[in-house]
Tab-separated table of C-alpha atoms in Angstrom:
chain	number	residue	atom	x	y	z
A	30	MET	CA	13.749	20.741	-39.324
A	31	ALA	CA	15.472	19.115	-40.664
A	32	GLY	CA	18.202	17.222	-38.349
A	33	PHE	CA	16.407	17.546	-35.261
A	34	PHE	CA	14.563	14.340	-33.221
A	35	ASN	CA	10.877	15.795	-33.663
A	36	GLU	CA	7.971	15.050	-30.647
A	37	MET	CA	5.756	14.296	-33.073
A	38	PHE	CA	6.968	13.441	-36.367
A	39	ASP	CA	9.231	10.719	-37.382
A	40	GLU	CA	11.788	12.030	-38.969
A	41	GLY	CA	10.566	11.690	-41.914
A	42	GLY	CA	8.354	14.064	-41.230
A	43	ALA	CA	5.315	11.850	-42.585
A	44	LYS	CA	5.260	9.696	-40.186
A	45	THR	CA	2.993	9.975	-36.663
A	46	ARG	CA	4.551	8.948	-34.199
A	47	THR	CA	2.210	6.084	-32.124
A	48	HIS	CA	1.689	7.950	-28.862
A	49	TYR	CA	1.143	11.247	-30.575
A	50	GLN	CA	-1.752	10.010	-33.212
A	51	GLY	CA	-5.247	10.729	-30.484
A	52	PHE	CA	-4.278	14.222	-30.533
A	53	ASP	CA	-3.624	14.274	-35.062
A	54	ARG	CA	-6.106	13.446	-35.789
A	55	TRP	CA	-7.927	15.438	-34.254
A	56	LEU	CA	-6.232	18.268	-33.874
A	57	SER	CA	-6.898	17.701	-37.750
A	58	GLU	CA	-10.457	18.008	-37.376
A	59	GLN	CA	-10.535	21.408	-35.784
A	60	PRO	CA	-11.123	24.127	-37.365
A	61	ALA	CA	-8.906	26.946	-38.576
A	62	ASP	CA	-11.221	29.802	-37.177
A	63	ILE	CA	-12.075	27.636	-33.579
A	64	VAL	CA	-8.409	27.517	-33.168
A	65	ALA	CA	-8.304	30.723	-33.119
A	66	ARG	CA	-10.911	31.765	-30.819
A	67	LYS	CA	-9.419	29.212	-28.055
A	68	ARG	CA	-6.084	30.427	-28.043
A	69	VAL	CA	-7.430	33.717	-27.304
A	70	GLU	CA	-9.440	32.860	-25.028
A	71	ALA	CA	-6.522	31.484	-23.658
A	72	ASP	CA	-4.577	34.531	-23.306
A	73	LEU	CA	-7.387	36.028	-21.611
A	74	MET	CA	-8.122	33.972	-19.280
A	75	PHE	CA	-4.291	33.299	-17.887
A	76	ARG	CA	-3.799	37.191	-18.443
A	77	ARG	CA	-7.150	37.376	-15.968
A	78	VAL	CA	-5.789	35.335	-13.617
A	79	GLY	CA	-2.439	37.467	-13.686
A	80	ILE	CA	-0.212	34.631	-15.305
A	81	THR	CA	2.845	36.596	-16.129
A	82	PHE	CA	6.698	37.004	-15.384
A	83	ALA	CA	9.222	39.711	-14.973
A	84	VAL	CA	11.477	39.769	-18.115
A	85	TYR	CA	14.568	42.232	-16.935
A	86	GLY	CA	15.722	44.588	-19.632
A	87	SER	CA	12.737	44.612	-21.637
A	88	GLU	CA	11.982	47.688	-23.404
A	89	ALA	CA	8.311	46.434	-23.083
A	90	GLY	CA	7.774	46.897	-19.684
A	91	THR	CA	8.437	44.850	-16.353
A	92	GLU	CA	6.004	42.068	-16.998
A	93	ARG	CA	4.314	40.106	-19.464
A	94	LEU	CA	2.527	37.018	-19.864
A	95	ILE	CA	3.984	33.467	-20.401
A	96	PRO	CA	2.869	32.366	-24.146
A	97	PHE	CA	0.664	29.276	-23.822
A	98	ASP	CA	0.668	27.205	-26.622
A	99	ILE	CA	-2.336	24.584	-26.978
A	100	ILE	CA	-0.004	21.963	-28.962
A	101	PRO	CA	1.224	19.233	-25.820
A	102	ARG	CA	4.240	17.864	-25.332
A	103	ILE	CA	2.917	13.755	-24.887
A	104	ILE	CA	5.677	11.393	-23.389
A	105	PRO	CA	5.218	8.049	-23.541
A	106	ALA	CA	4.338	6.076	-20.112
A	107	ALA	CA	7.846	4.240	-20.445
A	108	GLU	CA	9.080	6.789	-22.063
A	109	TRP	CA	8.798	7.970	-18.446
A	110	ALA	CA	9.233	5.078	-16.498
A	111	THR	CA	12.971	5.072	-17.407
A	112	LEU	CA	13.249	9.466	-16.774
A	113	GLN	CA	11.095	9.232	-13.736
A	114	GLN	CA	13.546	6.288	-12.558
A	115	GLY	CA	16.564	8.237	-13.813
A	116	LEU	CA	15.341	11.423	-11.667
A	117	ARG	CA	15.125	9.263	-9.049
A	118	GLN	CA	19.058	9.063	-8.677
A	119	ARG	CA	20.258	11.437	-9.717
A	120	VAL	CA	18.189	13.892	-7.116
A	121	GLN	CA	19.130	11.546	-4.734
A	122	ALA	CA	23.609	11.422	-5.250
A	123	LEU	CA	23.048	14.893	-5.601
A	124	ASN	CA	21.038	15.201	-1.620
A	125	LEU	CA	23.718	12.450	-0.735
A	126	PHE	CA	26.266	15.014	-1.895
A	127	ILE	CA	24.975	18.150	-0.460
A	128	HIS	CA	24.754	16.161	3.016
A	129	ASP	CA	28.907	14.828	2.755
A	130	ILE	CA	30.036	18.295	1.770
A	131	TYR	CA	28.960	19.998	4.643
A	132	HIS	CA	29.611	16.473	7.055
A	133	GLU	CA	32.878	14.420	6.246
A	134	GLN	CA	33.641	14.871	3.065
A	135	ASN	CA	34.208	11.744	1.920
A	136	ILE	CA	33.918	11.909	-2.298
A	137	VAL	CA	36.719	14.836	-2.022
A	138	ARG	CA	38.752	13.157	0.288
A	139	ALA	CA	38.493	10.550	-2.171
A	140	GLY	CA	39.993	12.598	-5.091
A	141	VAL	CA	36.629	12.525	-6.718
A	142	MET	CA	36.116	15.949	-6.586
A	143	PRO	CA	39.177	18.350	-6.692
A	144	ALA	CA	38.374	20.322	-3.008
A	145	GLU	CA	38.496	23.812	-4.352
A	146	GLN	CA	36.050	23.059	-6.409
A	147	VAL	CA	33.328	22.496	-3.883
A	148	PHE	CA	34.695	24.840	-0.806
A	149	ARG	CA	35.692	27.807	-3.325
A	150	ASN	CA	32.683	27.816	-4.381
A	151	ALA	CA	30.461	31.191	-3.790
A	152	GLN	CA	27.272	29.090	-3.533
A	153	TYR	CA	29.202	26.574	-0.219
A	154	ARG	CA	27.672	28.170	2.978
A	155	PRO	CA	31.509	27.160	5.525
A	156	GLU	CA	28.202	28.216	7.922
A	157	MET	CA	26.654	24.784	7.160
A	158	GLN	CA	28.652	22.241	8.410
A	159	GLY	CA	28.266	19.711	11.300
A	160	ILE	CA	24.114	20.995	11.150
A	161	THR	CA	21.479	18.156	11.186
A	162	VAL	CA	18.872	18.542	9.002
A	163	PRO	CA	16.122	15.625	8.881
A	164	SER	CA	15.826	13.388	6.706
A	165	ASP	CA	20.197	14.421	6.151
A	166	ILE	CA	17.328	16.351	2.806
A	167	TYR	CA	18.611	19.442	1.498
A	168	ALA	CA	17.483	19.941	-1.635
A	169	HIS	CA	13.621	18.802	-0.916
A	170	ILE	CA	12.422	21.427	-3.968
A	171	ALA	CA	14.249	19.846	-7.954
A	172	GLY	CA	14.169	21.109	-10.858
A	173	ILE	CA	15.590	19.389	-12.794
A	174	ASP	CA	16.193	20.667	-17.029
A	175	ILE	CA	15.706	17.940	-19.130
A	176	VAL	CA	16.549	18.439	-22.751
A	177	ARG	CA	16.218	15.197	-25.285
A	178	ALA	CA	18.992	15.905	-28.422
A	179	GLY	CA	20.688	14.102	-31.483
A	180	ALA	CA	18.567	10.325	-31.699
A	181	GLY	CA	15.885	11.413	-29.302
A	182	GLU	CA	18.650	10.630	-26.198
A	183	PHE	CA	17.438	12.633	-22.936
A	184	TYR	CA	20.233	14.567	-21.323
A	185	VAL	CA	19.903	16.346	-18.249
A	186	LEU	CA	20.360	19.956	-18.471
A	187	GLU	CA	20.742	21.800	-15.363
A	188	ASP	CA	19.717	20.534	-11.844
A	189	ASN	CA	17.776	23.272	-9.769
A	190	LEU	CA	18.594	23.064	-6.027
A	191	ARG	CA	18.076	26.751	-4.926
A	192	VAL	CA	14.564	27.592	-5.277
A	193	PRO	CA	13.809	26.453	-8.093
A	194	SER	CA	9.985	28.209	-10.506
A	195	GLY	CA	7.598	26.971	-12.982
A	196	VAL	CA	5.535	23.923	-11.098
A	197	SER	CA	2.651	26.640	-11.171
A	198	TYR	CA	3.044	26.750	-15.028
A	199	MET	CA	2.822	23.616	-15.267
A	200	LEU	CA	-0.512	22.895	-13.056
A	201	GLU	CA	-2.212	26.187	-14.791
A	202	ASP	CA	-1.359	25.189	-18.325
A	203	ARG	CA	-3.665	21.492	-17.378
A	204	LYS	CA	-6.375	23.132	-16.397
A	205	MET	CA	-6.761	25.656	-18.820
A	206	MET	CA	-6.152	22.146	-21.415
A	207	MET	CA	-8.983	20.483	-19.661
A	208	ARG	CA	-11.407	23.526	-19.456
A	209	LEU	CA	-10.390	24.875	-23.318
A	210	PHE	CA	-10.217	20.961	-24.699
A	211	PRO	CA	-12.280	18.224	-22.097
A	212	GLU	CA	-13.092	16.115	-25.000
A	213	LEU	CA	-9.041	16.119	-25.970
A	214	PHE	CA	-9.101	14.172	-21.739
A	215	ALA	CA	-11.701	11.671	-22.677
A	216	ARG	CA	-10.167	10.614	-25.869
A	217	HIS	CA	-6.603	10.185	-23.980
A	218	LYS	CA	-6.101	8.615	-20.817
A	219	VAL	CA	-3.254	11.509	-19.072
A	220	ALA	CA	-2.028	10.750	-16.012
A	221	PRO	CA	-3.047	14.102	-13.804
A	222	VAL	CA	-1.321	16.871	-11.564
A	223	ALA	CA	-3.549	18.321	-9.822
A	224	HIS	CA	-2.592	17.157	-7.166
A	225	TYR	CA	0.922	17.937	-6.961
A	226	PRO	CA	-0.040	21.167	-4.682
A	227	ASP	CA	-0.777	17.939	-1.695
A	228	LEU	CA	2.463	16.243	-2.481
A	229	LEU	CA	4.580	19.585	-1.410
A	230	LEU	CA	2.318	20.322	1.616
A	231	ASP	CA	3.267	16.189	2.110
A	232	MET	CA	6.541	16.712	2.091
A	233	LEU	CA	6.824	19.288	4.027
A	234	ARG	CA	4.607	18.741	6.947
A	235	SER	CA	7.733	15.154	7.122
A	236	VAL	CA	10.870	17.304	6.999
A	237	ALA	CA	9.457	19.785	9.970
A	238	PRO	CA	11.604	19.790	13.226
A	239	GLN	CA	11.187	16.055	15.091
A	240	GLY	CA	9.162	15.898	17.432
A	241	VAL	CA	6.440	18.591	16.189
A	242	ASP	CA	3.059	16.428	15.327
A	243	ASP	CA	1.373	19.513	13.553
A	244	PRO	CA	3.771	21.388	11.927
A	245	THR	CA	2.614	24.468	10.555
A	246	VAL	CA	4.334	25.428	7.085
A	247	VAL	CA	4.544	28.841	5.284
A	248	LEU	CA	5.507	30.122	2.710
A	249	MET	CA	8.691	33.063	2.378
A	250	THR	CA	8.759	35.391	-0.148
A	251	PRO	CA	11.135	38.054	-1.482
A	252	GLY	CA	7.396	40.225	-1.930
A	253	MET	CA	5.190	40.940	-5.157
A	254	TYR	CA	7.958	42.333	-7.524
A	255	ASN	CA	9.943	39.363	-7.810
A	256	SER	CA	9.600	37.623	-11.040
A	257	ALA	CA	7.871	34.965	-9.348
A	258	TYR	CA	5.317	36.162	-7.267
A	259	PHE	CA	2.347	34.750	-8.522
A	260	GLU	CA	3.774	31.582	-7.968
A	261	HIS	CA	4.531	32.412	-4.364
A	262	ALA	CA	1.315	33.555	-3.491
A	263	PHE	CA	-1.070	30.362	-6.081
A	264	LEU	CA	1.621	27.671	-4.096
A	265	ALA	CA	0.464	28.681	-0.549
A	266	GLN	CA	-2.976	29.841	-1.479
A	267	GLN	CA	-2.531	26.058	-3.365
A	268	MET	CA	-1.667	24.415	-0.270
A	269	GLY	CA	-3.667	26.432	2.355
A	270	ILE	CA	-1.386	28.527	4.198
A	271	GLU	CA	0.199	31.324	4.717
A	272	LEU	CA	2.421	33.279	2.506
A	273	VAL	CA	4.718	35.616	4.727
A	274	GLU	CA	7.571	37.843	4.332
A	275	GLY	CA	10.385	38.604	6.094
A	276	GLN	CA	8.739	41.265	7.732
A	277	ASP	CA	6.334	38.837	8.956
A	278	LEU	CA	8.221	36.616	10.525
A	279	PHE	CA	10.235	36.940	14.168
A	280	VAL	CA	12.920	34.513	16.319
A	281	ASP	CA	11.781	35.384	20.230
A	282	ASP	CA	13.211	32.424	23.160
A	283	GLY	CA	15.085	29.918	20.114
A	284	TYR	CA	12.220	29.833	17.704
A	285	VAL	CA	10.726	31.050	14.364
A	286	PHE	CA	7.595	33.446	14.740
A	287	MET	CA	4.649	33.743	12.684
A	288	ARG	CA	2.942	37.423	13.835
A	289	THR	CA	-1.097	37.090	13.126
A	290	THR	CA	-4.112	38.892	14.122
A	291	ARG	CA	-4.275	36.466	17.345
A	292	GLY	CA	-0.626	37.146	18.356
A	293	PRO	CA	2.285	35.764	17.910
A	294	LYS	CA	2.373	31.056	16.381
A	295	ARG	CA	5.600	28.922	16.243
A	296	VAL	CA	6.347	28.397	12.803
A	297	ASP	CA	8.293	24.965	12.278
A	298	VAL	CA	8.515	24.876	8.542
A	299	ILE	CA	9.530	27.527	5.680
A	300	TYR	CA	9.489	26.744	1.483
A	301	ARG	CA	11.428	29.498	1.786
A	302	ARG	CA	11.488	31.258	-2.235
A	303	ILE	CA	14.822	33.303	-1.146
A	304	ASP	CA	18.435	33.008	-1.829
A	305	ASP	CA	20.559	31.651	0.965
A	306	ASP	CA	22.542	35.077	0.880
A	307	PHE	CA	18.227	37.461	2.256
A	308	LEU	CA	17.624	35.174	4.681
A	309	ASP	CA	19.319	36.203	7.270
A	310	PRO	CA	21.574	39.869	7.839
A	311	LEU	CA	23.127	38.748	11.209
A	312	VAL	CA	25.069	35.826	9.281
A	313	PHE	CA	25.232	36.491	5.751
A	314	ARG	CA	24.359	40.052	4.070
A	315	ALA	CA	23.456	42.617	6.671
A	316	ASP	CA	22.108	45.243	3.879
A	317	SER	CA	18.876	42.403	3.364
A	318	SER	CA	15.338	43.420	4.639
A	319	LEU	CA	13.930	40.023	3.620
A	320	GLY	CA	15.082	38.041	5.590
A	321	VAL	CA	14.653	37.245	9.459
A	322	PRO	CA	17.527	38.405	12.446
A	323	GLY	CA	18.884	35.376	14.010
A	324	LEU	CA	17.431	32.433	11.575
A	325	LEU	CA	20.575	30.857	10.962
A	326	SER	CA	20.624	29.622	14.825
A	327	VAL	CA	16.614	27.782	14.881
A	328	TYR	CA	17.746	26.740	11.947
A	329	ARG	CA	21.343	25.439	13.140
A	330	ALA	CA	19.549	23.850	17.367
A	331	GLY	CA	17.150	21.683	14.476
A	332	ARG	CA	13.756	24.190	16.092
A	333	VAL	CA	12.721	24.971	12.479
A	334	ALA	CA	13.341	22.611	8.797
A	335	LEU	CA	14.150	25.069	5.293
A	336	SER	CA	12.915	24.186	1.765
A	337	ASN	CA	15.500	23.864	0.546
A	338	ALA	CA	18.232	23.948	3.225
A	339	ILE	CA	21.268	26.311	3.749
A	340	GLY	CA	23.576	25.808	1.010
A	341	THR	CA	22.004	23.753	-0.942
A	342	GLY	CA	22.856	26.216	-4.390
A	343	VAL	CA	26.423	24.557	-3.920
A	344	ALA	CA	24.941	21.462	-6.273
A	345	ASP	CA	23.166	23.689	-8.558
A	346	ASP	CA	26.396	25.469	-9.663
A	347	LYS	CA	27.448	24.971	-13.383
A	348	SER	CA	31.310	24.219	-11.754
A	349	ILE	CA	29.996	21.112	-9.988
A	350	TYR	CA	27.619	19.727	-13.290
A	351	PRO	CA	29.940	17.751	-14.428
A	352	PHE	CA	31.085	15.276	-11.385
A	353	VAL	CA	26.944	14.823	-11.332
A	354	PRO	CA	27.757	11.189	-12.780
A	355	ASP	CA	30.901	10.690	-10.480
A	356	MET	CA	28.849	11.592	-7.675
A	357	ILE	CA	26.428	8.652	-8.432
A	358	ARG	CA	29.234	6.233	-9.078
A	359	PHE	CA	30.838	7.257	-5.893
A	360	TYR	CA	27.307	7.162	-3.521
A	361	LEU	CA	25.434	4.832	-4.703
A	362	SER	CA	27.601	2.464	-6.943
A	363	GLU	CA	25.212	3.213	-9.980
A	364	GLU	CA	25.424	3.981	-13.169
A	365	PRO	CA	24.055	6.962	-14.678
A	366	ILE	CA	20.521	6.312	-15.829
A	367	LEU	CA	20.483	10.210	-17.464
A	368	ASN	CA	23.454	11.677	-19.677
A	369	ASN	CA	24.919	14.833	-19.001
A	370	VAL	CA	25.184	17.044	-22.004
A	371	PRO	CA	28.751	16.525	-22.348
A	372	THR	CA	30.936	19.823	-21.029
A	373	TRP	CA	34.666	21.750	-21.019
A	374	GLN	CA	35.217	23.308	-17.664
A	375	CYS	CA	37.037	26.817	-18.949
A	376	ARG	CA	39.122	25.886	-15.225
A	377	LYS	CA	41.347	23.825	-17.277
A	378	LYS	CA	43.698	25.311	-18.912
A	379	GLU	CA	43.743	22.907	-22.224
A	380	GLU	CA	39.293	22.684	-22.356
A	381	LEU	CA	39.989	26.886	-22.114
A	382	GLN	CA	41.775	26.471	-25.246
A	383	TYR	CA	39.803	23.914	-26.628
A	384	THR	CA	36.710	26.029	-25.992
A	385	LEU	CA	38.639	29.530	-27.465
A	386	ASP	CA	39.370	27.893	-30.181
A	387	HIS	CA	35.817	26.269	-31.027
A	388	LEU	CA	33.807	29.437	-29.198
A	389	ASP	CA	31.221	29.958	-32.730
A	390	GLN	CA	30.518	26.388	-31.969
A	391	LEU	CA	29.528	26.010	-28.262
A	392	VAL	CA	27.738	27.383	-26.196
A	393	VAL	CA	29.500	28.710	-22.956
A	394	LYS	CA	27.158	30.335	-19.343
A	395	GLU	CA	28.296	31.933	-16.568
A	396	VAL	CA	28.869	28.198	-13.497
A	397	HIS	CA	26.660	31.352	-11.041
A	398	GLY	CA	24.531	32.280	-14.170
A	399	ALA	CA	20.609	31.128	-14.926
A	400	GLY	CA	17.738	32.373	-16.374
A	401	GLY	CA	19.560	32.291	-19.590
A	402	TYR	CA	21.365	35.430	-19.054
A	403	GLY	CA	24.826	35.499	-18.743
A	404	MET	CA	25.236	33.177	-21.536
A	405	LEU	CA	26.845	32.908	-25.426
A	406	VAL	CA	24.854	30.633	-27.645
A	407	GLY	CA	28.303	30.954	-30.559
A	408	PRO	CA	26.538	29.420	-33.906
A	409	ALA	CA	23.979	33.411	-32.910
A	410	SER	CA	26.433	34.954	-31.948
A	411	THR	CA	27.509	38.368	-34.190
A	412	ARG	CA	31.453	37.593	-34.485
A	413	ALA	CA	31.784	41.015	-32.330
A	414	GLU	CA	30.343	39.238	-29.324
A	415	ILE	CA	32.000	36.407	-29.743
A	416	GLU	CA	34.910	38.500	-29.306
A	417	ASP	CA	33.691	39.966	-25.477
A	418	PHE	CA	32.511	37.369	-24.195
A	419	ARG	CA	36.511	36.375	-25.336
A	420	GLN	CA	37.465	38.672	-23.013
A	421	ARG	CA	36.035	37.907	-20.946
A	422	LEU	CA	36.909	34.071	-20.501
A	423	ILE	CA	40.410	35.145	-20.646
A	424	ALA	CA	39.847	37.164	-18.253
A	425	LYS	CA	37.921	34.418	-15.387
A	426	PRO	CA	38.151	31.097	-17.500
A	427	GLU	CA	36.328	29.232	-13.810
A	428	GLY	CA	33.662	31.142	-14.233
A	429	TYR	CA	32.793	29.361	-17.541
A	430	ILE	CA	31.980	25.833	-18.420
A	431	ALA	CA	31.400	25.098	-22.313
A	432	GLN	CA	28.950	22.687	-24.072
A	433	PRO	CA	28.027	21.309	-27.981
A	434	THR	CA	25.448	22.940	-29.010
A	435	LEU	CA	22.418	20.411	-28.727
A	436	ALA	CA	20.395	19.731	-30.975
A	437	LEU	CA	17.354	20.219	-29.026
A	438	SER	CA	14.260	19.046	-30.154
A	439	VAL	CA	11.526	20.192	-31.597
A	440	CYS	CA	7.583	20.509	-30.934
A	441	PRO	CA	4.824	21.554	-33.756
A	442	THR	CA	3.642	25.136	-31.992
A	443	TYR	CA	1.187	27.533	-32.677
A	444	VAL	CA	2.982	31.265	-33.891
A	445	GLU	CA	1.554	33.749	-35.837
A	446	SER	CA	2.836	31.679	-38.991
A	447	GLY	CA	0.206	28.813	-38.605
A	448	ILE	CA	2.036	25.832	-37.315
A	449	ALA	CA	5.808	25.333	-37.568
A	450	PRO	CA	7.787	23.468	-35.157
A	451	ARG	CA	10.296	25.352	-32.713
A	452	HIS	CA	12.701	23.575	-29.519
A	453	ILE	CA	11.713	22.434	-26.345
A	454	ASP	CA	13.447	21.763	-23.275
A	455	LEU	CA	11.549	19.702	-20.085
A	456	ARG	CA	11.500	20.461	-15.886
A	457	PRO	CA	10.380	17.810	-14.448
A	458	PHE	CA	9.427	18.849	-10.250
A	459	VAL	CA	10.962	16.086	-8.262
A	460	LEU	CA	9.763	16.121	-4.002
A	461	SER	CA	12.320	15.108	-1.750
A	462	GLY	CA	11.104	14.299	2.316
A	463	LYS	CA	10.583	10.958	3.592
A	464	THR	CA	10.406	8.908	0.042
A	465	VAL	CA	11.120	10.502	-3.247
A	466	THR	CA	8.079	11.978	-5.055
A	467	MET	CA	7.067	13.639	-8.859
A	468	VAL	CA	3.528	14.032	-10.503
A	469	PRO	CA	4.192	12.583	-14.216
A	470	GLY	CA	5.867	14.838	-16.307
A	471	GLY	CA	6.422	18.737	-15.503
A	472	LEU	CA	6.943	21.727	-17.168
A	473	THR	CA	7.348	22.217	-20.783
A	474	ARG	CA	9.522	25.609	-21.610
A	475	VAL	CA	9.142	25.989	-25.471
A	476	ALA	CA	11.296	29.124	-27.500
A	477	LEU	CA	9.339	31.148	-29.763
A	478	LYS	CA	11.645	32.416	-31.873
A	479	GLU	CA	12.391	30.049	-35.255
A	480	GLY	CA	15.590	28.886	-34.507
A	481	SER	CA	16.149	29.706	-30.794
A	482	LEU	CA	17.190	27.718	-28.582
A	483	VAL	CA	17.060	29.371	-25.342
A	484	VAL	CA	13.925	28.485	-24.066
A	485	ASN	CA	13.508	30.299	-20.425
A	486	SER	CA	10.171	32.539	-19.459
A	487	SER	CA	12.520	35.329	-19.059
A	488	GLN	CA	13.998	35.101	-21.934
A	489	GLY	CA	10.918	35.209	-24.088
A	490	GLY	CA	9.908	31.519	-23.837
A	491	GLY	CA	6.301	30.006	-23.477
A	492	THR	CA	5.122	27.161	-21.947
A	493	LYS	CA	2.893	23.763	-23.448
A	494	ASP	CA	0.889	21.166	-21.401
A	495	THR	CA	3.184	18.200	-20.812
A	496	TRP	CA	0.598	15.333	-21.488
A	497	VAL	CA	2.061	12.183	-20.141
A	498	LEU	CA	0.277	9.399	-21.480
A	499	GLU	CA	-0.826	5.897	-18.893
A	500	ARG	CA	-0.925	3.669	-21.610
């Protein structure tokens, strides 16, 4: 693919980048039939473990195997050091922003961000106004989507702060590579990721209510029909904590309890994988059978911690995204280390007009959308699709943003025809408690269809192991 930054080869395609040279030599030594057999073996093992993802609307059924590619995405140590610094800065600013809008609202008072962008946002929760949360941390687990474009610059594409998913695939991809190709890890000094569940549990315990020395932590799932249920069960098992549904919990005498065979047990920290709307039917959606009646009252009293906090979604809304560099300057008095993708806010008349005039060149996204749904990729769309989207934009311009169609970097990937370049992104997972921690790398997602820029698993994308070299 000419015109795209290639993670493994230089611009001419003739020379292997330094950090890939060891892997490239190894790959050239592998007989084609051995590699093919290993790929089949990986598919069989993933199917046996049950690593699937729901593809809503797929004619092939609701569950399918997430394709796994055996060519890793490799990041040199110096590059990761810069990314890590930028991720810490960004997540710190986002947490300060969420605290601010639910308390002093200084960023709005200073005119840095329009009030209507915050207080009319569908993810803003007035119920959280004035509530103190442990260490003032709201986004305990953040999945920040990073892309490389142009000549190799990194950009933040999205901030996922509500219930970011995918970390189980990062862990299983590494486990699979080490099982299939142990000799590779003897040759390369690859930073480990297997300790992520330990870091996650330590972080969750660190945000327990004040005065609780040995907190009981649970992972709350919507249930087995949720698209990420495998991950919920996996993480609970890895951390050694209970996997619960709303019906397993109840509120009594101002505390949250879990039903057990030995009687009620107090719960101190809930890692919830359920959206705000379904958490407490007494406050949010009355028809929710997934939540716990009275949960918000206990949370408001500081007797249970929720990760991530209620109301965190206001900061990962795509209409807020353009303001994150301003947040960094406002709260930290620093220049952003990681840049945003240039963004047109369609709620602004001039920027809407530009978007309408260039729909065939832009990517247009719903501000509340996720998973690759509700978006238009102009260059890959038909005239009819573009015109249909034009009407949606005109009808509700405030519901959309637009961005240039980035020349996302590519990485060699095994496909039906052999090895070919495919577009990728990276989702590092940032944990914020008393300290900010992360494992090196993250989840690399790959768009398996030729020319496709949509990497989401829900849209047919696959995953790769991500290696951060320690030297």
